[in-house]
Amino acid sequence: PAQEGEWCQMEPQDGGGPPQSMDGMDGEFSRTATANAVAAAKVGWKGGTAWLRNWGPPVAFAVILPLLLNLFGGEQHPGSALLPAVYMASWKLRVQMYTHFYLMPLLCLLVYVLEVFFGSVSPETSDDWAANVGWQMLPMVAILSHYLLVVIASDVSKVKREAIDDWCQSVSAFLDRKCYQEMTWHPFLYAKAERVLLSIASVFKIIVAILQICMAAAILGAPQDLVKCQPEGQESQGGWKAYAWTMYGVLCFQDVVYHSAMYLSGNFGGRKAAIRKSFAEPALQPTYWEWYFIASYYPTQSIWLPITIECLRSIPVALARMRDKQEVYISNFLWIIDVAAGLFMLISDLTGHCNFPHNVIYRQLSLGFVWAVGIAEARWRKHKILSRADKPVEGRLYFPVGHHEIDCMHRKWLAGRQLPEQSGPIDLGGCPCGKCKGYYFAEGELELEREETKLDFNDPTLQTWVSYKRKTTLPGAWVRIDVHKKAGIKLARKPMGTALEGQFRVIYPLVDHGGCLKKWGDFNGRLFAAKRYKKDPEGGWDLEELDNLESEAEIRTMANRHNRMLKPYFQDCLMSEKAAEFGRAFNEIENLSVRKVDIMRACIMELDHDKTMPVLYLVERFLEDDAPFQKFNNNDYVPGNYSRINTPNMLSLFSYFKSDRTLLMCDVQGKKTKFTDMQFHSSDLLNDFDDLEDDHEEDVPEMRDWMHSDGGFVMMKRVLVGLYKQDALQALARKVWPEQTALLEEEVESWLEEPEFSKEIKALEKAAKIYSVYFQALNPVMQTGSIKGAAFIDRDQELVNAMKSGSWGATMDMDESSGTSKGGGRRRGRRPSTMVGKAIAWLTGSGGNGKGAKVTPVDDGRVLYDSSRSGNGTPPPGMHQLQSVSVVGARGQRAPARPRITSADSDDDPDHYHPHTYMQ
């Protein structure tokens, strides 16, 4: 190295060439700087367009609507002109806005001050300024009352938890007897114990909504002029003003009652620290503050219109909250009424035909705009998925039609048609998608042939490769349909990103324009998911694209791996048929107080079968519902009561009973009650994969040929212990299958008496605290939309954000006076690195390691050691953290995930942790 003031001699380049000139270095630097600038410009352009697409519509709406009314409508209301911006902010910044709900009175006061300061007519035309100020205190009274009553409900829930649970259980048992045993009441009236209080609150909302609609007609009389255009005088509008303020009080009371019922029923875990954050949950989000603005500005008899619409909307939402509904019951009809009423008021005001309160117009159009944008975004997302599939394909479709252990679904096109006993061509009787050819393969007679290569060891230079054929016999009986390019099946060229990215497969959108899959597979819809393995489920190695490899040896080795990946695709398809068999039997159970299920069946698509490296896809319906893709249980132990949805766990338990305790269907995932990609554990495979050696390979029992992975009896026991510890699930199972459930309880108790197994469960109980973060987010009570609706929310992204940044469900009990958790460790959080980031973190109370910080799900999942040993919340030197990794067991079968120990100073970025990683 050169000393100070000296020049450093340049080393020769490329083995002794002359040193590079300074001009060459300047040119290289210039080219690098230009490339970096271009790359930065592209990133900036992409970010700018994304921001414009995300924020452009609401910002434009918040600016244009007040301009129309204040500049062209004749009246000046500068304070009210803020309301569209507030409504749009509460939509785009829902969590931040509602978490800081206590600032709402300041907003009301600001609007009032602006109206008075700029000389507009004050919110109250009375000359008594004290009365005017008193009206501004109403939001403060509502907020304080709301918060106080919820705190009381939280305390009562802690103190009287056992008594509340007993009472709810007794009410649920009474409803069960009336609805399912005596069958004298409609099953719709049944409520699970954890939903009794919520159902009572919802029934109260329905009754009050109906009374609100009838009250005006009964007390004030039906409006002769249904749309009262001109504001009435102070004397004649008193009744309608009282009607408007009554609506404000009713909304306040309804929100408080439902919020309190949430805490009393244990949906928030009774955490005082989570009360403020709970206001941001989609099922709550109090809207009475919007009605304060409507009721305080010149109410006329036209106020009946928005109140009626609001009451009509609250009825189906309350009905949805009574049940395990994860969707929002807001019909397009109500949305059309919202938009039509708002546009009518706006046009009437602009043309001078009528004089409507601006606050009513702002609220109606804002709500309608949010729904319109939500519907447009949902359609746009679907359009983007459809547009990805632009590559016409020609290939073969394989449909399972039989297996000696599986009752495959009998397809409609096979009705009245007998399949031949021997393999061979079959007559399809017409094809809706052009020319099709059909072939039948009897069970065990489907063979796929692939060409592989290997080194010729007779060549001393080892530069020669020889080819050979490998045949793979596939289980089950199959029907193959050969389709042409003109059949209308189009596949995406690149895989799509998903909220819960799979560990082993990627998804390619596929569109069936010609109806081939609908005809031969009895699939509904035309959008499908074509799944392809990116990692071998048996060996665990990556299946890379050949274009990414350089050497010939790597390319040939990877090609061999791809060509050998045949059986897992067909086994996955057969497993989906087995799961569908359990699903059909589950739906046939009478008087079952859980919802019906829909199990996604699948087929196999083979492309480029005449080339050296054909490609296989597992094809099933694409789940388009407006709900997040979720994992409802796991293929390993999940601590009791962490999973809060009964239907998928009831299905898993049913599979165990239905198969005479030989199979357990688990790892249930999907949207709502549409499930896919289940896994099975078998009691036949007794190896627990702890011994990875192959010394006793001949002693390992053979797996069923339709399964490519099996956790065995040990993993089955772990899952069953987790199901056994779910109180609500066991109470339900005792009513439906009393004898089998009693036998399961005896089995679980005997398993837990085994010292080694009990010790293993206790260790898993500690390590599985991360499940509380994920499964708390699956609470259907919290996913039911608010009165404002939630169709505009990207719920997949919401789930990802909740897992990354934390929510009330992930917040640990904190000692607020010291800013530490009860475990002794300080709260952990990533400090914002910029001034803007620090400002936002300070405003939202979510950044830094200070008093306002909280433990995020990533932190909660990673801090698995005893934090009391280290006072700074970070692992001391030598401490390790747990990650998830798959284990390859004996005979190459994939065992469920086990914790992997990694160093605490690992380079892994916590922000890159994906929610699906927890579940591997």
Coordinates of N, CA, C and O in Angstrom, one line a residue, residues 88 356 374 513 660 776:
M88 N -60.8 9.7 2.6 CA -59.9 9.0 1.8 C -58.7 8.5 2.6 O -58.2 7.4 2.4
F356 N -78.6 20.5 -0.7 CA -78.3 19.4 0.3 C -77.1 19.8 1.1 O -76.2 20.5 0.7
G374 N -62.6 -0.2 -4.9 CA -62.3 -1.5 -4.5 C -62.7 -2.6 -5.5 O -62.0 -3.5 -5.8
H513 N -59.9 -21.0 -22.2 CA -60.9 -20.2 -23.0 C -61.9 -21.2 -23.7 O -63.0 -20.8 -23.9
D660 N -60.8 -45.1 9.9 CA -60.6 -46.1 11.0 C -59.2 -45.9 11.6 O -58.5 -46.9 11.9
Q776 N -53.8 -16.2 15.3 CA -54.6 -15.1 15.7 C -55.2 -14.3 14.6 O -56.3 -13.8 14.6

